[in-house]
XYZ file of C-alpha atoms in Angstrom:
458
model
C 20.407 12.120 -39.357
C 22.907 14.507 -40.039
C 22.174 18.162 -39.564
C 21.245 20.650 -42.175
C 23.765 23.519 -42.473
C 22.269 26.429 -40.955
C 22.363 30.035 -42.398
C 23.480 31.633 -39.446
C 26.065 29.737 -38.192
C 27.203 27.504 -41.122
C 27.017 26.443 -44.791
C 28.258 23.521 -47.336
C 30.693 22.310 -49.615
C 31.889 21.141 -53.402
C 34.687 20.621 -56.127
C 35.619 22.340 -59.064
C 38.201 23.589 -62.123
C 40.216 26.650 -61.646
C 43.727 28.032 -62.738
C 46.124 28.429 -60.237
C 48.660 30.976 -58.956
C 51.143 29.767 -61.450
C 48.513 30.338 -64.177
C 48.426 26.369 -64.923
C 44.765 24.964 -65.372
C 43.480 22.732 -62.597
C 40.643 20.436 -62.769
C 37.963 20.083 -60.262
C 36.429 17.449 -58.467
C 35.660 14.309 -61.641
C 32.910 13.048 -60.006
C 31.827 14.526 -56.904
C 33.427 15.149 -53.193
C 30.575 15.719 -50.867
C 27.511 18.382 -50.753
C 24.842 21.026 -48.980
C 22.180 18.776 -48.086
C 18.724 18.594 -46.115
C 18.816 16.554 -43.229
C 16.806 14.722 -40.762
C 20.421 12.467 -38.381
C 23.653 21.525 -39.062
C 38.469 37.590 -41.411
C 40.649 38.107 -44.409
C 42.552 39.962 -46.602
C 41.727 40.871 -50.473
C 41.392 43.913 -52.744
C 38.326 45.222 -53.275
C 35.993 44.466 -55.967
C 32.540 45.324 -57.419
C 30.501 42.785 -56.771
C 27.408 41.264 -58.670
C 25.481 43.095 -56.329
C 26.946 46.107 -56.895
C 27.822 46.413 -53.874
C 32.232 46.366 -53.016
C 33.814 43.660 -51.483
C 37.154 43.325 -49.763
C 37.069 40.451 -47.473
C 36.374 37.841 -49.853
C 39.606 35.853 -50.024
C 41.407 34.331 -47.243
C 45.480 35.028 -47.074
C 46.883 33.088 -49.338
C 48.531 30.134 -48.236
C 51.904 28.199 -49.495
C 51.150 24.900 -51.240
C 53.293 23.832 -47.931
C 50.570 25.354 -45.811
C 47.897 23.669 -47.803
C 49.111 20.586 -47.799
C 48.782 20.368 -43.995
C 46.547 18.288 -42.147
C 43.623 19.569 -40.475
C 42.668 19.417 -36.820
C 38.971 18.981 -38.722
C 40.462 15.243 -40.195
C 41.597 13.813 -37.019
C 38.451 14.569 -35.515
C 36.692 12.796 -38.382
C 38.885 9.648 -38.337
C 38.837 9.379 -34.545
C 34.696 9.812 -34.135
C 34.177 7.499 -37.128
C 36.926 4.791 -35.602
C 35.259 5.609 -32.638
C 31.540 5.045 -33.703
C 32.464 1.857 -35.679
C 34.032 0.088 -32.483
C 31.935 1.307 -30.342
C 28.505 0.036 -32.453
C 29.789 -3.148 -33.148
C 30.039 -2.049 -37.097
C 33.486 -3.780 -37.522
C 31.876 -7.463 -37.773
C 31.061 -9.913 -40.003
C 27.279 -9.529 -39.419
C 27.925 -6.342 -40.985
C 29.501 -7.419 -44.169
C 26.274 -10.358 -44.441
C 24.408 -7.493 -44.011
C 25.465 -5.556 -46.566
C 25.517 -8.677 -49.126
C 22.234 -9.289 -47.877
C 20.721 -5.419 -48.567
C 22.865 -5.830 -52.092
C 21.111 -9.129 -52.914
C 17.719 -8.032 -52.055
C 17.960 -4.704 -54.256
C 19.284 -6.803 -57.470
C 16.737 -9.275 -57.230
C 13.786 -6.260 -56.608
C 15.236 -4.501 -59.786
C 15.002 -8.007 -61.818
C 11.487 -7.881 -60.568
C 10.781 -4.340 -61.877
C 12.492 -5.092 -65.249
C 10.640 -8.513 -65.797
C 7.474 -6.448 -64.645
C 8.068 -3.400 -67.404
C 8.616 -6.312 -70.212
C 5.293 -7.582 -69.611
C 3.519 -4.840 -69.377
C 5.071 -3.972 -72.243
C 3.918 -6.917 -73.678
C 0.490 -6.685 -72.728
C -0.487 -3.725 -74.457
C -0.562 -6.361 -77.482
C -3.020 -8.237 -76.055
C -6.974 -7.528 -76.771
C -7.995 -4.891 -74.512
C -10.392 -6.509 -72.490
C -7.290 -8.622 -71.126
C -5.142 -5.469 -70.855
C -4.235 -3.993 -67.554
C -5.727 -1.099 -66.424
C -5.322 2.186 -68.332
C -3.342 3.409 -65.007
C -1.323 0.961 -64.048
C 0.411 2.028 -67.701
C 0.325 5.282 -66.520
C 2.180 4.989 -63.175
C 4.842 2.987 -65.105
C 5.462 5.900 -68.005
C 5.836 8.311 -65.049
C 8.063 6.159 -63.006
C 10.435 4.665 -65.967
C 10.346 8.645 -67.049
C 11.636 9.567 -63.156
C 14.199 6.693 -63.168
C 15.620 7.735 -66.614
C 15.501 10.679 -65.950
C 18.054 10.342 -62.886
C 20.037 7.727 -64.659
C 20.631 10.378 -67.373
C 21.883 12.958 -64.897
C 23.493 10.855 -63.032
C 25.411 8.241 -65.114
C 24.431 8.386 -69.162
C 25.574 12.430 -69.297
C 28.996 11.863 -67.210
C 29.696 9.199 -68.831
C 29.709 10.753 -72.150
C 31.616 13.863 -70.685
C 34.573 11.619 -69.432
C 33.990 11.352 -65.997
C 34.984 7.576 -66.118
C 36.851 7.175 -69.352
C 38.881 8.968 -71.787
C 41.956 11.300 -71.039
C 40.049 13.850 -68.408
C 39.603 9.987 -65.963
C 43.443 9.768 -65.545
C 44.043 11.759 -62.704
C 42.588 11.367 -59.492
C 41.397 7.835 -60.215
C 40.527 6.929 -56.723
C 38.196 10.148 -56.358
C 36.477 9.657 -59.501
C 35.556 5.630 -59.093
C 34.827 5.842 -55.567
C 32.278 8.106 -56.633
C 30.513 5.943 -59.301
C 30.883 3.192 -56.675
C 28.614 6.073 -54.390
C 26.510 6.432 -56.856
C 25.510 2.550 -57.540
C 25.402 1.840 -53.979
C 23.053 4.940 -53.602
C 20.736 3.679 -55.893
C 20.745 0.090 -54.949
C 20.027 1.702 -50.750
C 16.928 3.782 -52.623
C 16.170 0.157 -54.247
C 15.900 -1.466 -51.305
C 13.883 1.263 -49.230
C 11.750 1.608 -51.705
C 10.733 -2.101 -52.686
C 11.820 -4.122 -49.500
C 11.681 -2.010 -46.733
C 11.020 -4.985 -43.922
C 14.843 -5.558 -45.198
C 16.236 -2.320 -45.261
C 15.391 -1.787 -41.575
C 18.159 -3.348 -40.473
C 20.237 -2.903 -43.375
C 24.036 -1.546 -43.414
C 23.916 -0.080 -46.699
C 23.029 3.240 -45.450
C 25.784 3.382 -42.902
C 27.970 2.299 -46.180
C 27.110 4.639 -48.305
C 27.815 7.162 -46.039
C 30.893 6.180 -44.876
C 32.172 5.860 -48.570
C 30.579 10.195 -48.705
C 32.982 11.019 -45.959
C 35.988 9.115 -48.063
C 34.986 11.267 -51.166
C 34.868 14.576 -48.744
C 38.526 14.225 -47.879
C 39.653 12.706 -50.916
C 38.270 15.838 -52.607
C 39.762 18.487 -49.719
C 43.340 16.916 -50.046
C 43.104 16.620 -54.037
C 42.389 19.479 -54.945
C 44.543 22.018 -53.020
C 44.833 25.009 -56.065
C 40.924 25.903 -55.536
C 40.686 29.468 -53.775
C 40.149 29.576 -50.455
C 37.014 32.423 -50.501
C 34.439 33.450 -48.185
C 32.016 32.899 -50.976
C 31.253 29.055 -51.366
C 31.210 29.278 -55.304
C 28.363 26.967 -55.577
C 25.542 29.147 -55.301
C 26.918 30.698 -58.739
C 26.834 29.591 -62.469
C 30.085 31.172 -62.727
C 31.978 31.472 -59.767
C 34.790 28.755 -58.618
C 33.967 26.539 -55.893
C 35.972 27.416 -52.716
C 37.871 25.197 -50.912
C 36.843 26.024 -47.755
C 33.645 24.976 -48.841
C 34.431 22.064 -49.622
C 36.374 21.475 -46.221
C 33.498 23.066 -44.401
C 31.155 20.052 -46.118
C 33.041 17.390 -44.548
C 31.458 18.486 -41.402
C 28.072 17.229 -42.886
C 28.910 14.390 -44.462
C 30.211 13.450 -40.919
C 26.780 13.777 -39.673
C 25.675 11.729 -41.919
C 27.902 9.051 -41.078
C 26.753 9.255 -37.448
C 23.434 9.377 -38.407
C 23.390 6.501 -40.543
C 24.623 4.346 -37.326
C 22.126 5.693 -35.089
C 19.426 5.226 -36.866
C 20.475 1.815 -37.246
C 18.572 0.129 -33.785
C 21.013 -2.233 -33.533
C 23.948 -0.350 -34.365
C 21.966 2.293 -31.809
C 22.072 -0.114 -28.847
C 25.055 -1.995 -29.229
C 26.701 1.977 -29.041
C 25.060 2.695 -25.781
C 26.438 -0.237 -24.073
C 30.356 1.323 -23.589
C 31.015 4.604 -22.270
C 32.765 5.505 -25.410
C 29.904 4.855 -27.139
C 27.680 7.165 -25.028
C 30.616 10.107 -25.325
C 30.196 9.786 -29.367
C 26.392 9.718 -28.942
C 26.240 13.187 -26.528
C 28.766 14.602 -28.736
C 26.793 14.418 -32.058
C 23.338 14.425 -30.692
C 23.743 17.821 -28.398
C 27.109 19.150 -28.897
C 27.822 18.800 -32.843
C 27.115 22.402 -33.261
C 29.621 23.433 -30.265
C 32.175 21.097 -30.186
C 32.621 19.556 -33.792
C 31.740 22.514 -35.769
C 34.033 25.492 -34.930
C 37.264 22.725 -36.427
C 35.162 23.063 -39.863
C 35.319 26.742 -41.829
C 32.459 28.386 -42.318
C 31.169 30.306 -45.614
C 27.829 32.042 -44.901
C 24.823 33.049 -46.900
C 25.658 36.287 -46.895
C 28.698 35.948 -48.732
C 27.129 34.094 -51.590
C 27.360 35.772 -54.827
C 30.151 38.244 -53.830
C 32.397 36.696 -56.126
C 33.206 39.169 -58.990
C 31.500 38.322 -61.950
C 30.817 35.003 -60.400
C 27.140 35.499 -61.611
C 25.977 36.019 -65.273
C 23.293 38.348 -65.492
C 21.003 36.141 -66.963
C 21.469 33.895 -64.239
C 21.964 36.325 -61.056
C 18.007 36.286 -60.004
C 17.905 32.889 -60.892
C 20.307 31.874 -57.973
C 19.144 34.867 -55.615
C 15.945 33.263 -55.439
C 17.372 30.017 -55.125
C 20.028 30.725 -52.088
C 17.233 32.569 -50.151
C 14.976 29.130 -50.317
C 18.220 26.776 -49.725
C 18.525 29.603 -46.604
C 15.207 28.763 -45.473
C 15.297 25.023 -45.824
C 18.251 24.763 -43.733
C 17.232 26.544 -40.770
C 14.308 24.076 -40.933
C 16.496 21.445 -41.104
C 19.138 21.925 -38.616
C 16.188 21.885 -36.165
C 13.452 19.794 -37.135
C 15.058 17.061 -39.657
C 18.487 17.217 -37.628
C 18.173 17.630 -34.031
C 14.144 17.167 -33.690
C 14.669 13.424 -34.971
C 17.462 13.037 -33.316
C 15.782 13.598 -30.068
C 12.686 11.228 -30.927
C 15.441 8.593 -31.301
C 17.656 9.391 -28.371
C 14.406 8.974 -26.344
C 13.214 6.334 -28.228
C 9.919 7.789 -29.096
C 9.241 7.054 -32.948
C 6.511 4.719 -34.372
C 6.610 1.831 -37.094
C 5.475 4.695 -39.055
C 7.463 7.552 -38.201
C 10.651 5.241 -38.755
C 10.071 4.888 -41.994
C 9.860 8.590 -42.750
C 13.019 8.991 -40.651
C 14.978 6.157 -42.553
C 13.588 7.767 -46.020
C 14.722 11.331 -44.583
C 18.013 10.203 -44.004
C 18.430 8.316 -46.898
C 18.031 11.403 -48.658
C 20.353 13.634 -46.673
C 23.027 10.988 -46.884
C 22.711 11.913 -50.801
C 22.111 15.332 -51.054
C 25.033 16.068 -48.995
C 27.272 14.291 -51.606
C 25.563 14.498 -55.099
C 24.892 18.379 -54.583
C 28.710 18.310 -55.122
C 28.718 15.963 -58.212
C 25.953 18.207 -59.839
C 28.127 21.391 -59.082
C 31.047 19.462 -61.099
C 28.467 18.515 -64.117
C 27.620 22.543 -64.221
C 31.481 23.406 -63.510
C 32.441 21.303 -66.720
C 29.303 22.162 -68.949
C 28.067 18.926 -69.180
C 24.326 20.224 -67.774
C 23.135 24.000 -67.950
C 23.663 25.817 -64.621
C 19.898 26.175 -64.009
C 19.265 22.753 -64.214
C 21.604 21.375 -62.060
C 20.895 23.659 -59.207
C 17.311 23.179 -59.947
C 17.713 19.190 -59.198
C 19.416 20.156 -56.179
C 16.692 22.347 -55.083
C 14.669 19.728 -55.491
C 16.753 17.651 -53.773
C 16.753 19.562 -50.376
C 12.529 20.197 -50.925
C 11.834 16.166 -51.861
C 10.989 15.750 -47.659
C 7.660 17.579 -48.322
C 6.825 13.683 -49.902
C 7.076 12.921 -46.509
C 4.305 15.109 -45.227
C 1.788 12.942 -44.314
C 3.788 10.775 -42.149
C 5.062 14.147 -40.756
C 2.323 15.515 -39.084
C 2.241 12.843 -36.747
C 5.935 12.694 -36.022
C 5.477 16.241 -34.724
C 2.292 16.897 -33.610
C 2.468 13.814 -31.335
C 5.440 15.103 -29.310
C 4.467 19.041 -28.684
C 6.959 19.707 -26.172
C 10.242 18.479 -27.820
C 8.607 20.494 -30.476
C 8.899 23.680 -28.647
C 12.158 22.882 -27.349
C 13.390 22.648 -31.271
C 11.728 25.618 -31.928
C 13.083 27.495 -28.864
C 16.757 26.440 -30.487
C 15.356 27.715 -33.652
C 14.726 31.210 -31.526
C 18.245 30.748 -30.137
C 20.305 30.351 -33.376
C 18.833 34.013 -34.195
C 20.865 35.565 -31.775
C 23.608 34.716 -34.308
C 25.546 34.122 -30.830
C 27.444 30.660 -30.213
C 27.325 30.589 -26.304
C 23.531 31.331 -26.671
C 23.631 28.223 -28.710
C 25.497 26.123 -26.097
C 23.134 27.069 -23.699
C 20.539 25.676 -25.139
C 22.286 22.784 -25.837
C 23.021 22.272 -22.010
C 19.608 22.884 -21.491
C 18.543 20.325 -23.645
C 20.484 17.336 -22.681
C 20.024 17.916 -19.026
C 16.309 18.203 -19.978
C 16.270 14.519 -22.346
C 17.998 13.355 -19.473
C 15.689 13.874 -16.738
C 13.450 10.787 -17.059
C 10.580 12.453 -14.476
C 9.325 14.349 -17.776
C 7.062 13.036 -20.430
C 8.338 13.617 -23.745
């Protein structure tokens, strides 16, 4: 699964509105581009300011660049096309088992959400009946709380964008293709979630995931390239209720969503194994399993945690706490995650080490990465355009990042069972504090020649 960004050394992405150099009023991203995320599948020029810390800033802004210059291509995009081309051939992806599959997973979720509507009705029903023939007092229970979850979601998700013009009216003319390939994400999201949830035998070989991700990395781009007026600051702008997202984060986001994509193959087994049959194949899985970090990363810009909030006035004071608190925690989780959800699994799978059981917390894990990396930005646009309050939405995205702790009881044995990869994770862990890249590659030489050497028991 892709890796988590890591405080250190990296850091996320999303769209926005902004005015321009010219003065002119640009919108941001309609429905989403591509977000910070949890994972399982990692010098400038400016006048100074005060900042909402009171401390001055000067190095917040990039040089500006030429609409000329922005309209370039980056090194960052041929290295995505080429890896996912790559992965694709390589995995046996470009078939037409894959597109059964996918009608298959698509099948299976509409027929299990039939099932759960024709289920609600008659438990609706019942509760006419005499109660000695009623269900049980909690099986009406678990439903409230469930259809209260799922509309909850659909709300923030569909019902509120809808009636802020994300998909119709006069703000859904421009960038058409951005905006509907997003509520395209979003239904074939929910109908992966559908099928984890209520057919998993099914989703275990299912494409959908690999879809869905593939279709994040399309909205990354399509965001980068369409919205070239959005500053290009040191401060990512989303960790902010009223700062403007910056474009390098939303390049720098790219580089997670492409994880995701590469997770979402290899955690596929067949997918998996057809990939290590070609040499190719084995290059793409080395590159992303060891060397993502190294090799992939330095193409992608970087905002860092420290830079958060150093917008001026990017922070109202109401709010400025609020987000403090809630960058410190999205700090923590992704060191976590870089390590134990990103390169931890990734290691179980490259040595083939997980259970019945601890696949399904993986697939779950990833499933959720694969959507936090993209709807973080879409929740970012709802606060951007006041269509939720700014607490809220980075409140769902907290809890977004933080939903793995579900997962906790099929975590202890994923990493209790496996002590020493364990320490070797949390030796990386030790390593990223150095703040030093070639400490980093180290221990990323280290570690392949290590899962390499079959004489040790992992």
């Amino acid at each position: 699964m892709a890796a988590a960004k890591d405080p250190s050394i990296e850091e996320e992405a999303q769209p926005v509105t902004t005015k321009a150099s010219n003065g002119k009023k640009v919108e941001e991203s309609s429905t989403f581009s591509t977000a910070a995320v949890t994972t399982p599948s990692q010098t400038t020029t400016g006048a100074e300011v005060e900042t909402n810390n009171g401390k001055s800033a000067t190095n917040m802004k990039a040089p500006s660049k030429s609409m000329a210059e922005r309209k370039r291509v980056p090194l960052s995009f041929y290295m995505t096309v080429v890896s996912i081309l790559g992965l694709q051939i390589c995995s046996g992806f470009l078939s037409l088992s894959t597109a059964e599959s996918v009608y298959q997973s698509i099948s299976s979720a509409v027929r299990q959400i039939k099932q759960l509507l024709d289920y609600t009705n008659s438990l609706t029903q019942s509760m006419a009946l005499p109660s000695e023939e009623r269900p049980p007092v909690s099986e009406y229970l678990v439903a409230a709380f469930t259809s209260t979850c799922l509309v909850s979601v659909l709300y923030v998700l569909f019902i509120a964008p809808f009636m802020g013009g994300f998909w119709t009216g006069a703000r859904s003319t421009r960038h058409v293709m951005h905006r509907y390939m997003g509520l395209l994400y979003l239904v074939q999201y929910g109908l992966a979630w559908t099928e984890f949830a209520r057919d998993y035998e099914q989703s275990k070989a299912s494409i959908l995931p690999a879809c869905v991700a593939l279709n994040g990395i399309i909205q990354a781009w399509s965001a980068f390239f369409s919205f070239k007026v959005l500053p290009e600051l040191n401060d990512a702008g989303y960790y902010s209720d009223k700062a403007v997202l910056s474009r390098n984060f939303v390049h720098e986001n790219a580089f997670f969503t492409l994880m995701s994509v590469f997770g979402s193959m290899y955690y596929n087994t067949a997918l998996r194994h057809t990939l290590r049959t070609t040499l190719p194949g084995r290059i793409l899985e080395c590159l992303y399993i060891f060397w993502p970090y190294v090799l992939v990363r330095p193409l992608f810009p970087i905002t860092r945690f420290s830079d958060t909030g150093t917008t001026h006035k990017g922070r109202s004071a109401q709010n400025k706490r609020f987000y403090e608190i809630g960058t410190y925690m999205v700090k923590i989780f992704f060191l976590y995650a870089k390590y134990f959800l990103g390169f931890y699994a990734n290691f179980l799978i490259f040595l083939e080490l997980p259970t019945e059981d601890d696949w399904k917390l993986l697939r779950g894990t990833l499933l959720l990465n694969i959507g936090t990396v993209s709807i973080a930005m879409f929740l970012h646009t709802l606060r951007f355009k006041k269509i939720l309050p700014p607490r809220l939405t980075f409140g769902i995205y907290l809890l977004q990042i933080y939903a793995t702790i579900v997962g906790i009881p099929y975590a202890k044995h994923v990493f209790t069972s496996h002590p020493k990869l364990l320490a070797l994770c949390f030796s990386g862990l030790l390593c990223n504090m150095t703040r030093s890249r070639k400490v980093h590659a180290v221990w990323c030489f280290v570690t392949m020649c290590l899962l390499n050497y079959k004489e040790i028991e992992w």
